[in-house]
Amino acid sequence: MRNDVRLTTVLIEGGQSVPAQSLYDQLGVRRVIHAAGTKTRLGGTLMLPEVVEAMVQASRAFVKMDELQERAGQIIAEVTGAESGYVTSGAAAGLLQAAAACMAGADPVRIHRLPDTTGMPNQVIMQKGHRMDYDKAVFTAGAEIVEIGFPGETMPWELEAAINDRTAAVLHVINRPAGPLDLPQVTKIAHRCGIPVIVDAAAALPPAENLRRFIVEGADLVAFSGGKALRGPQASGILAGRADLIRSVLLQHQDMDVRETTWTYSADLRAGLLKGRPFHGIGRPFKVGKEEIVGLIVALRAYASRNHAADIQRWREQVTILDAEANKIPGLHAEILQHYGGRAVPLVRVSVDPVSTGLTAAEVVTRLDQGDPPICVDDVPVNEGAFLINPFSLQEGELEVIVDQLRTVMKRITVQS
Ligand SMILES: *Cc1c(COP(=O)(O)O)cnc(C)c1O
């Protein structure tokens, strides 16, 4: 039995609750308080109730997957302002499929050859300050990354000079530190040279305006995560962008257990729009189910019409309380970060005074993590002696539990030292 009765129900949203005797309890897997935003390793975030309901309904009938994807693509296009769209199994999968589309297009020979890129452009240009571990996705498609610039600075002429006949695309990452070229500069130069720009906007929501912004700024394909702020299925994502590139994504992703004469796109073959029917492409291992597609679409529409000001107001109230309560605890110093990393969700940064507490921030984070229930904070600044509390995924009553546990953890420390 948990020591806090409030944890015996998990409030999803708007007072709807599900029994605490959840599947996770039955499995003996501990439920945690997710105070780190939308981190994938903690389960992303929670789907909206209407998303769960849509997935249940989608699970009760059959459809043609290519037809469902095409309709989903129209809806993504409406919401993002792009020509077309596609539902992926996550933003990282989207980056891989985007790179594959830029390299192979609609050529069945190239589609079949990937990730071997012999005979096709395979260089993806990235600013050094944008390199990150998710760019593995681009390598997985067979591309090689060509770096330009220094960590904090890139010159426009460097991008121009790096483009050659082996260039497939430029990959631009949102929410990186300022200094490198911004997206409008990048698209201007790349397009002058006929090169598409892929944008990694996985975690660039909120603000909701970003759903349209990168398309307006000239991106050819934008990848968003469906399992982060959109509150769609955890293993879902979006590609939005140019219709020809999305068509290539579809050709490389759809199950190709089809016959030429009866295939959905057999008319394209007869009209010579396609040289031939491809085999399963490089995207096929990143399968997306009908439930995920429908769930994502419902989440996307809900996000586009959501009252974001109310969310921000609620987060502000939560961080104000957390900040005030943490500052009352000896050895801790809290401050509110309003626009950390250019994001719209306010955070609390808690620093730990190692002298008066005898503990590092890492030790405090570990003790919170070992509590009952485990509290998982964002440990990104832990080597600077601090951790972050992000209100995005906090459920009803959890804020109080965090404050209680912080007090308990620090009291135990004071007694021990
Ligand atoms: C989370 C993230 C990804 C991966 O998104 P998934 O939907 O989890 O695949 C890629 N790039 C960045 C910058 C991210 O933050």
Short mmCIF file of C-alpha atoms and ligand atoms in Angstrom, two decimals:
data_model
loop_
_atom_site.label_atom_id
_atom_site.label_comp_id
_atom_site.label_asym_id
_atom_site.label_seq_id
_atom_site.Cartn_x
_atom_site.Cartn_y
_atom_site.Cartn_z
CA MET A 1 0.00 0.00 0.00
CA ARG A 2 1.34 3.39 -0.94
CA ASN A 3 1.74 5.79 1.94
CA ASP A 4 -0.17 8.49 0.15
CA VAL A 5 -3.83 7.82 -0.47
CA ARG A 6 -3.94 10.35 -3.27
CA LEU A 7 -1.74 8.04 -5.30
CA THR A 8 -4.29 5.27 -5.23
CA THR A 9 -6.02 6.90 -8.15
CA VAL A 10 -4.33 8.26 -11.20
CA LEU A 11 -6.14 11.32 -12.43
CA ILE A 12 -5.91 11.48 -16.17
CA GLU A 13 -7.54 14.80 -16.91
CA GLY A 14 -10.52 16.79 -15.78
CA GLY A 15 -11.35 14.57 -12.81
CA GLN A 16 -11.58 11.28 -14.72
CA SER A 17 -9.89 8.54 -12.78
CA VAL A 18 -8.83 4.96 -13.36
CA PRO A 19 -8.44 2.40 -10.59
CA ALA A 20 -5.10 2.30 -8.86
CA GLN A 21 -5.02 -1.48 -9.08
CA SER A 22 -3.54 -0.79 -12.44
CA LEU A 23 -1.90 -3.12 -14.85
CA TYR A 24 1.49 -1.86 -13.69
CA ASP A 25 0.74 -2.79 -10.08
CA GLN A 26 -0.37 -6.23 -11.21
CA LEU A 27 2.86 -6.60 -13.17
CA GLY A 28 4.87 -5.47 -10.18
CA VAL A 29 6.33 -2.54 -12.08
CA ARG A 30 6.50 0.62 -10.01
CA ARG A 31 4.61 3.67 -11.18
CA VAL A 32 6.67 6.83 -10.93
CA ILE A 33 5.96 10.52 -10.62
CA HIS A 34 7.17 11.99 -13.90
CA ALA A 35 8.60 15.41 -13.02
CA ALA A 36 10.90 15.57 -16.04
CA GLY A 37 8.58 16.78 -18.79
CA THR A 38 7.91 14.34 -21.63
CA LYS A 39 10.99 12.17 -21.46
CA THR A 40 10.73 8.97 -23.49
CA ARG A 41 12.53 6.87 -20.87
CA LEU A 42 9.78 7.71 -18.36
CA GLY A 43 6.94 6.88 -20.73
CA GLY A 44 6.72 10.17 -22.63
CA THR A 45 3.54 11.65 -21.23
CA LEU A 46 -0.10 10.55 -20.89
CA MET A 47 -2.42 10.41 -23.86
CA LEU A 48 -5.54 12.55 -23.70
CA PRO A 49 -8.68 10.52 -22.86
CA GLU A 50 -10.12 11.22 -26.32
CA VAL A 51 -6.96 9.79 -27.88
CA VAL A 52 -7.29 6.57 -25.88
CA GLU A 53 -10.95 6.35 -26.87
CA ALA A 54 -10.09 6.89 -30.55
CA MET A 55 -7.50 4.12 -30.42
CA VAL A 56 -10.01 1.71 -28.90
CA GLN A 57 -12.48 2.51 -31.68
CA ALA A 58 -9.78 2.15 -34.34
CA SER A 59 -8.96 -1.29 -32.96
CA ARG A 60 -12.46 -2.56 -33.79
CA ALA A 61 -12.41 -2.43 -37.59
CA PHE A 62 -10.17 -2.91 -40.60
CA VAL A 63 -9.06 -0.31 -43.11
CA LYS A 64 -6.49 -0.11 -45.90
CA MET A 65 -3.38 1.29 -44.28
CA ASP A 66 -2.28 3.35 -47.29
CA GLU A 67 -5.72 4.96 -47.47
CA LEU A 68 -5.64 5.74 -43.74
CA GLN A 69 -2.16 7.24 -44.06
CA GLU A 70 -3.25 9.39 -47.01
CA ARG A 71 -6.19 10.77 -45.04
CA ALA A 72 -3.97 11.32 -42.00
CA GLY A 73 -1.58 13.14 -44.30
CA GLN A 74 -4.34 15.52 -45.42
CA ILE A 75 -5.18 16.30 -41.80
CA ILE A 76 -1.50 16.85 -40.94
CA ALA A 77 -1.33 19.15 -43.96
CA GLU A 78 -4.34 21.15 -42.74
CA VAL A 79 -2.91 21.57 -39.24
CA THR A 80 0.69 22.33 -40.25
CA GLY A 81 0.16 24.23 -43.48
CA ALA A 82 2.40 21.73 -45.29
CA GLU A 83 1.54 20.15 -48.67
CA SER A 84 1.31 16.70 -47.17
CA GLY A 85 2.04 14.59 -44.11
CA TYR A 86 2.63 11.11 -42.75
CA VAL A 87 2.33 9.35 -39.41
CA THR A 88 5.59 7.75 -38.25
CA SER A 89 6.49 5.63 -35.25
CA GLY A 90 8.26 8.61 -33.64
CA ALA A 91 10.29 11.65 -34.59
CA ALA A 92 13.54 9.65 -34.74
CA ALA A 93 11.94 7.22 -37.20
CA GLY A 94 10.71 10.28 -39.09
CA LEU A 95 14.26 11.61 -39.44
CA LEU A 96 15.43 8.28 -40.82
CA GLN A 97 12.55 8.15 -43.28
CA ALA A 98 13.07 11.79 -44.26
CA ALA A 99 16.74 11.14 -45.04
CA ALA A 100 15.76 8.05 -47.04
CA ALA A 101 13.20 10.08 -49.01
CA CYS A 102 15.77 12.76 -49.85
CA MET A 103 18.23 10.11 -51.06
CA ALA A 104 15.95 7.72 -52.93
CA GLY A 105 12.92 9.74 -54.08
CA ALA A 106 10.50 7.52 -55.99
CA ASP A 107 13.20 5.42 -57.68
CA PRO A 108 12.59 1.72 -56.89
CA VAL A 109 16.27 0.92 -57.56
CA ARG A 110 17.46 3.38 -54.92
CA ILE A 111 14.66 2.42 -52.54
CA HIS A 112 15.75 -1.20 -52.81
CA ARG A 113 19.44 -0.36 -52.36
CA LEU A 114 19.19 1.64 -49.11
CA PRO A 115 20.97 1.71 -46.67
CA ASP A 116 23.66 1.13 -49.33
CA THR A 117 23.85 4.57 -50.95
CA THR A 118 25.97 3.64 -53.97
CA GLY A 119 24.97 5.76 -56.95
CA MET A 120 22.93 8.35 -55.08
CA PRO A 121 23.59 11.56 -53.16
CA ASN A 122 24.06 10.60 -49.52
CA GLN A 123 25.54 13.60 -47.69
CA VAL A 124 23.43 15.29 -45.02
CA ILE A 125 24.85 18.62 -43.88
CA MET A 126 24.57 19.58 -40.21
CA GLN A 127 25.87 22.54 -38.26
CA LYS A 128 28.29 21.31 -35.61
CA GLY A 129 26.19 22.92 -32.87
CA HIS A 130 23.21 20.79 -34.00
CA ARG A 131 24.92 17.40 -33.70
CA MET A 132 23.11 15.17 -31.19
CA ASP A 133 22.58 11.50 -30.52
CA TYR A 134 19.33 11.37 -32.51
CA ASP A 135 21.25 12.00 -35.72
CA LYS A 136 22.03 8.27 -35.56
CA ALA A 137 18.71 8.00 -37.42
CA VAL A 138 20.26 9.63 -40.49
CA PHE A 139 23.25 7.26 -40.45
CA THR A 140 20.85 4.35 -40.14
CA ALA A 141 19.26 5.34 -43.43
CA GLY A 142 22.73 5.11 -45.02
CA ALA A 143 23.56 8.82 -45.13
CA GLU A 144 26.80 10.34 -43.98
CA ILE A 145 26.86 13.57 -42.02
CA VAL A 146 28.98 16.46 -43.21
CA GLU A 147 29.62 18.96 -40.42
CA ILE A 148 29.97 22.69 -40.91
CA GLY A 149 30.79 25.46 -38.44
CA PHE A 150 32.08 25.55 -34.89
CA PRO A 151 29.94 24.51 -31.90
CA GLY A 152 28.61 28.05 -31.40
CA GLU A 153 28.93 29.57 -34.84
CA THR A 154 28.35 28.81 -38.51
CA MET A 155 28.91 31.15 -41.45
CA PRO A 156 26.41 31.26 -44.35
CA TRP A 157 29.23 30.68 -46.85
CA GLU A 158 30.17 27.45 -45.07
CA LEU A 159 26.77 25.98 -45.92
CA GLU A 160 27.02 27.12 -49.52
CA ALA A 161 30.55 25.69 -49.85
CA ALA A 162 29.52 22.32 -48.36
CA ILE A 163 26.77 21.74 -50.94
CA ASN A 164 27.83 19.62 -53.90
CA ASP A 165 26.35 16.97 -56.21
CA ARG A 166 26.54 14.36 -53.43
CA THR A 167 24.42 16.45 -51.05
CA ALA A 168 21.06 14.88 -50.22
CA ALA A 169 19.74 17.27 -47.57
CA VAL A 170 20.45 19.66 -44.72
CA LEU A 171 19.32 18.56 -41.25
CA HIS A 172 18.36 21.44 -38.96
CA VAL A 173 17.57 20.85 -35.28
CA ILE A 174 15.24 23.13 -33.29
CA ASN A 175 15.91 24.07 -29.64
CA ARG A 176 19.69 24.08 -30.02
CA PRO A 177 21.70 26.97 -28.50
CA ALA A 178 21.76 30.20 -30.47
CA GLY A 179 24.73 30.97 -32.69
CA PRO A 180 24.40 28.61 -35.64
CA LEU A 181 22.48 29.73 -38.71
CA ASP A 182 18.73 29.96 -38.15
CA LEU A 183 16.19 28.07 -40.24
CA PRO A 184 15.24 30.90 -42.65
CA GLN A 185 18.93 31.44 -43.47
CA VAL A 186 19.44 27.72 -44.00
CA THR A 187 16.42 27.20 -46.25
CA LYS A 188 17.31 30.24 -48.35
CA ILE A 189 20.80 28.97 -49.12
CA ALA A 190 19.80 25.30 -49.47
CA HIS A 191 16.93 26.06 -51.83
CA ARG A 192 19.09 28.29 -53.98
CA CYS A 193 21.20 25.16 -54.51
CA GLY A 194 18.16 22.87 -54.95
CA ILE A 195 18.71 20.99 -51.67
CA PRO A 196 15.85 20.04 -49.28
CA VAL A 197 15.94 20.92 -45.57
CA ILE A 198 14.81 18.40 -42.96
CA VAL A 199 13.83 19.87 -39.57
CA ASP A 200 14.01 17.95 -36.30
CA ALA A 201 11.24 19.62 -34.30
CA ALA A 202 10.66 16.55 -32.11
CA ALA A 203 10.46 18.49 -28.86
CA ALA A 204 9.64 21.95 -30.25
CA LEU A 205 6.08 22.02 -28.88
CA PRO A 206 4.74 24.04 -27.14
CA PRO A 207 4.32 26.72 -28.44
CA ALA A 208 1.60 25.45 -30.77
CA GLU A 209 2.56 28.06 -33.41
CA ASN A 210 5.58 25.88 -34.14
CA LEU A 211 3.27 23.37 -35.86
CA ARG A 212 3.18 25.82 -38.79
CA ARG A 213 6.26 27.94 -38.24
CA PHE A 214 8.99 25.74 -39.70
CA ILE A 215 6.95 25.09 -42.84
CA VAL A 216 6.50 28.86 -43.24
CA GLU A 217 10.26 29.23 -42.79
CA GLY A 218 10.81 26.93 -45.76
CA ALA A 219 11.38 23.45 -44.29
CA ASP A 220 10.85 20.63 -46.80
CA LEU A 221 10.13 17.99 -44.14
CA VAL A 222 9.48 18.55 -40.43
CA ALA A 223 9.53 15.76 -37.85
CA PHE A 224 7.49 16.13 -34.63
CA SER A 225 7.19 13.61 -31.84
CA GLY A 226 3.62 12.40 -31.23
CA GLY A 227 4.45 11.09 -27.78
CA LYS A 228 5.69 14.32 -26.27
CA ALA A 229 3.62 17.51 -25.93
CA LEU A 230 1.08 16.42 -28.55
CA ARG A 231 -0.04 13.73 -26.10
CA GLY A 232 -0.62 11.19 -28.83
CA PRO A 233 0.53 7.55 -28.67
CA GLN A 234 4.02 7.33 -27.17
CA ALA A 235 5.45 5.55 -30.21
CA SER A 236 4.09 7.93 -32.83
CA GLY A 237 5.28 10.97 -34.71
CA ILE A 238 4.62 13.20 -37.68
CA LEU A 239 6.35 14.11 -40.87
CA ALA A 240 4.94 17.21 -42.55
CA GLY A 241 6.22 18.63 -45.79
CA ARG A 242 6.58 18.39 -49.54
CA ALA A 243 4.16 16.02 -51.26
CA ASP A 244 6.84 14.34 -53.42
CA LEU A 245 9.02 13.59 -50.40
CA ILE A 246 6.04 12.31 -48.39
CA ARG A 247 5.18 10.06 -51.34
CA SER A 248 8.69 8.62 -51.14
CA VAL A 249 8.25 8.12 -47.37
CA LEU A 250 5.02 6.22 -48.07
CA LEU A 251 6.64 4.03 -50.74
CA GLN A 252 9.46 3.13 -48.35
CA HIS A 253 7.20 2.55 -45.34
CA GLN A 254 4.06 0.77 -46.51
CA ASP A 255 3.94 -2.99 -46.43
CA MET A 256 4.72 -4.07 -50.00
CA ASP A 257 3.23 -7.53 -49.93
CA VAL A 258 1.24 -6.48 -53.01
CA ARG A 259 0.89 -7.44 -56.67
CA GLU A 260 1.60 -4.90 -59.41
CA THR A 261 -1.77 -5.29 -61.13
CA THR A 262 -3.88 -5.01 -57.98
CA TRP A 263 -1.80 -2.58 -55.88
CA THR A 264 -3.41 0.70 -54.74
CA TYR A 265 -0.92 2.63 -56.86
CA SER A 266 -0.98 0.40 -59.95
CA ALA A 267 -2.34 3.34 -61.98
CA ASP A 268 0.89 5.24 -61.20
CA LEU A 269 2.83 2.31 -62.64
CA ARG A 270 0.74 2.24 -65.80
CA ALA A 271 1.05 6.01 -66.18
CA GLY A 272 4.82 5.79 -65.87
CA LEU A 273 4.85 7.92 -62.70
CA LEU A 274 6.63 5.05 -60.99
CA LYS A 275 9.31 2.98 -62.68
CA GLY A 276 8.19 -0.14 -60.84
CA ARG A 277 6.83 -1.54 -57.63
CA PRO A 278 9.41 -1.40 -54.84
CA PHE A 279 9.99 -4.18 -52.30
CA HIS A 280 9.67 -3.44 -48.57
CA GLY A 281 11.70 -0.28 -48.02
CA ILE A 282 13.98 0.91 -45.26
CA GLY A 283 10.99 2.37 -43.41
CA ARG A 284 9.17 -0.96 -43.13
CA PRO A 285 10.72 -1.88 -39.73
CA PHE A 286 9.14 1.31 -38.32
CA LYS A 287 5.63 0.02 -38.64
CA VAL A 288 2.72 2.16 -37.48
CA GLY A 289 -0.60 0.60 -36.53
CA LYS A 290 -4.05 1.88 -37.40
CA GLU A 291 -4.59 2.65 -33.71
CA GLU A 292 -1.50 4.88 -33.58
CA ILE A 293 -2.47 6.71 -36.77
CA VAL A 294 -5.97 7.45 -35.52
CA GLY A 295 -4.73 8.33 -32.02
CA LEU A 296 -2.14 10.70 -33.41
CA ILE A 297 -4.65 12.47 -35.63
CA VAL A 298 -7.05 13.01 -32.74
CA ALA A 299 -4.16 14.26 -30.57
CA LEU A 300 -2.98 16.63 -33.28
CA ARG A 301 -6.41 18.15 -33.79
CA ALA A 302 -6.91 18.45 -30.04
CA TYR A 303 -3.55 20.18 -29.68
CA ALA A 304 -4.32 22.63 -32.47
CA SER A 305 -7.55 23.74 -30.77
CA ARG A 306 -6.40 23.49 -27.14
CA ASN A 307 -6.44 26.39 -24.68
CA HIS A 308 -2.66 26.75 -24.40
CA ALA A 309 -2.89 29.89 -22.27
CA ALA A 310 -4.68 27.84 -19.59
CA ASP A 311 -1.88 25.24 -19.67
CA ILE A 312 0.76 27.91 -19.23
CA GLN A 313 -1.23 29.47 -16.40
CA ARG A 314 -1.49 26.09 -14.61
CA TRP A 315 2.23 25.36 -15.05
CA ARG A 316 3.09 28.83 -13.72
CA GLU A 317 1.01 28.23 -10.61
CA GLN A 318 2.65 24.83 -10.09
CA VAL A 319 6.22 26.10 -10.47
CA THR A 320 5.46 29.06 -8.19
CA ILE A 321 4.42 26.65 -5.41
CA LEU A 322 7.36 24.29 -6.02
CA ASP A 323 9.81 27.19 -6.07
CA ALA A 324 8.48 28.65 -2.81
CA GLU A 325 8.38 25.30 -1.00
CA ALA A 326 11.83 24.17 -2.16
CA ASN A 327 13.32 27.49 -1.07
CA LYS A 328 12.03 26.84 2.48
CA ILE A 329 14.14 23.67 2.71
CA PRO A 330 17.63 24.29 4.13
CA GLY A 331 20.40 23.45 1.68
CA LEU A 332 18.24 23.91 -1.41
CA HIS A 333 17.98 26.97 -3.58
CA ALA A 334 15.21 27.12 -6.17
CA GLU A 335 14.53 29.46 -9.07
CA ILE A 336 11.95 29.56 -11.86
CA LEU A 337 13.19 29.27 -15.46
CA GLN A 338 10.60 30.77 -17.80
CA HIS A 339 12.01 29.99 -21.25
CA TYR A 340 14.58 27.25 -20.71
CA GLY A 341 15.94 26.12 -24.08
CA GLY A 342 13.42 28.36 -25.86
CA ARG A 343 10.52 26.24 -24.60
CA ALA A 344 7.17 27.48 -23.32
CA VAL A 345 6.89 25.24 -20.23
CA PRO A 346 8.26 26.99 -17.11
CA LEU A 347 10.57 24.87 -14.94
CA VAL A 348 11.99 25.00 -11.44
CA ARG A 349 15.76 24.68 -11.12
CA VAL A 350 16.77 23.39 -7.70
CA SER A 351 20.42 23.66 -6.69
CA VAL A 352 21.82 21.65 -3.83
CA ASP A 353 24.37 23.22 -1.48
CA PRO A 354 26.95 20.46 -1.05
CA VAL A 355 28.64 22.16 1.93
CA SER A 356 25.65 22.45 4.27
CA THR A 357 23.98 19.22 3.12
CA GLY A 358 27.08 17.06 2.55
CA LEU A 359 25.41 15.82 -0.62
CA THR A 360 25.68 16.31 -4.34
CA ALA A 361 22.71 17.04 -6.56
CA ALA A 362 23.16 13.55 -8.05
CA GLU A 363 22.69 12.02 -4.61
CA VAL A 364 19.50 14.01 -4.00
CA VAL A 365 18.18 12.99 -7.44
CA THR A 366 18.97 9.34 -6.66
CA ARG A 367 17.20 9.50 -3.28
CA LEU A 368 14.10 11.00 -4.89
CA ASP A 369 14.28 8.25 -7.49
CA GLN A 370 14.49 5.56 -4.79
CA GLY A 371 11.50 6.92 -2.86
CA ASP A 372 8.04 5.45 -2.67
CA PRO A 373 6.69 6.46 -5.09
CA PRO A 374 9.86 7.11 -7.13
CA ILE A 375 10.08 10.75 -8.18
CA CYS A 376 11.93 11.24 -11.46
CA VAL A 377 13.22 14.78 -11.96
CA ASP A 378 15.23 16.08 -14.92
CA ASP A 379 18.90 15.51 -14.12
CA VAL A 380 20.39 17.33 -17.12
CA PRO A 381 22.20 19.98 -14.98
CA VAL A 382 23.24 17.48 -12.28
CA ASN A 383 26.96 18.02 -12.84
CA GLU A 384 26.41 21.72 -12.18
CA GLY A 385 24.91 20.83 -8.79
CA ALA A 386 21.24 21.16 -9.75
CA PHE A 387 18.17 19.37 -11.10
CA LEU A 388 15.01 20.54 -12.84
CA ILE A 389 11.37 19.94 -12.01
CA ASN A 390 9.08 20.10 -15.04
CA PRO A 391 5.32 20.33 -14.39
CA PHE A 392 4.18 19.08 -17.82
CA SER A 393 3.38 15.49 -16.85
CA LEU A 394 2.43 16.05 -13.20
CA GLN A 395 -0.92 14.56 -12.21
CA GLU A 396 -3.39 15.70 -9.58
CA GLY A 397 -1.88 15.59 -6.10
CA GLU A 398 1.66 14.81 -7.21
CA LEU A 399 3.02 18.28 -6.57
CA GLU A 400 2.33 17.84 -2.85
CA VAL A 401 4.04 14.44 -2.89
CA ILE A 402 7.14 15.97 -4.48
CA VAL A 403 7.33 18.68 -1.81
CA ASP A 404 6.84 16.10 0.99
CA GLN A 405 9.52 13.82 -0.43
CA LEU A 406 11.97 16.68 -0.93
CA ARG A 407 11.52 17.60 2.73
CA THR A 408 11.92 13.97 3.83
CA VAL A 409 15.01 13.41 1.73
CA MET A 410 16.68 16.59 2.98
CA LYS A 411 15.68 15.96 6.61
CA ARG A 412 17.20 12.50 6.52
CA ILE A 413 20.35 14.04 5.14
CA THR A 414 20.57 16.68 7.84
CA VAL A 415 20.09 14.05 10.57
CA GLN A 416 22.69 11.78 9.02
CA SER A 417 25.34 14.48 8.58
C1 LIG B 1 12.70 13.30 -28.44
C2 LIG B 1 13.54 13.76 -29.56
C3 LIG B 1 13.69 12.98 -30.72
C4 LIG B 1 13.05 11.62 -30.84
O1 LIG B 1 11.66 11.67 -30.84
P1 LIG B 1 10.82 10.30 -30.72
O2 LIG B 1 9.43 10.69 -31.05
O3 LIG B 1 11.01 9.85 -29.30
O4 LIG B 1 11.41 9.34 -31.68
C5 LIG B 1 14.45 13.46 -31.75
N1 LIG B 1 15.06 14.67 -31.67
C6 LIG B 1 14.96 15.47 -30.57
C7 LIG B 1 15.63 16.79 -30.56
C8 LIG B 1 14.21 15.03 -29.48
O5 LIG B 1 14.09 15.80 -28.39
#
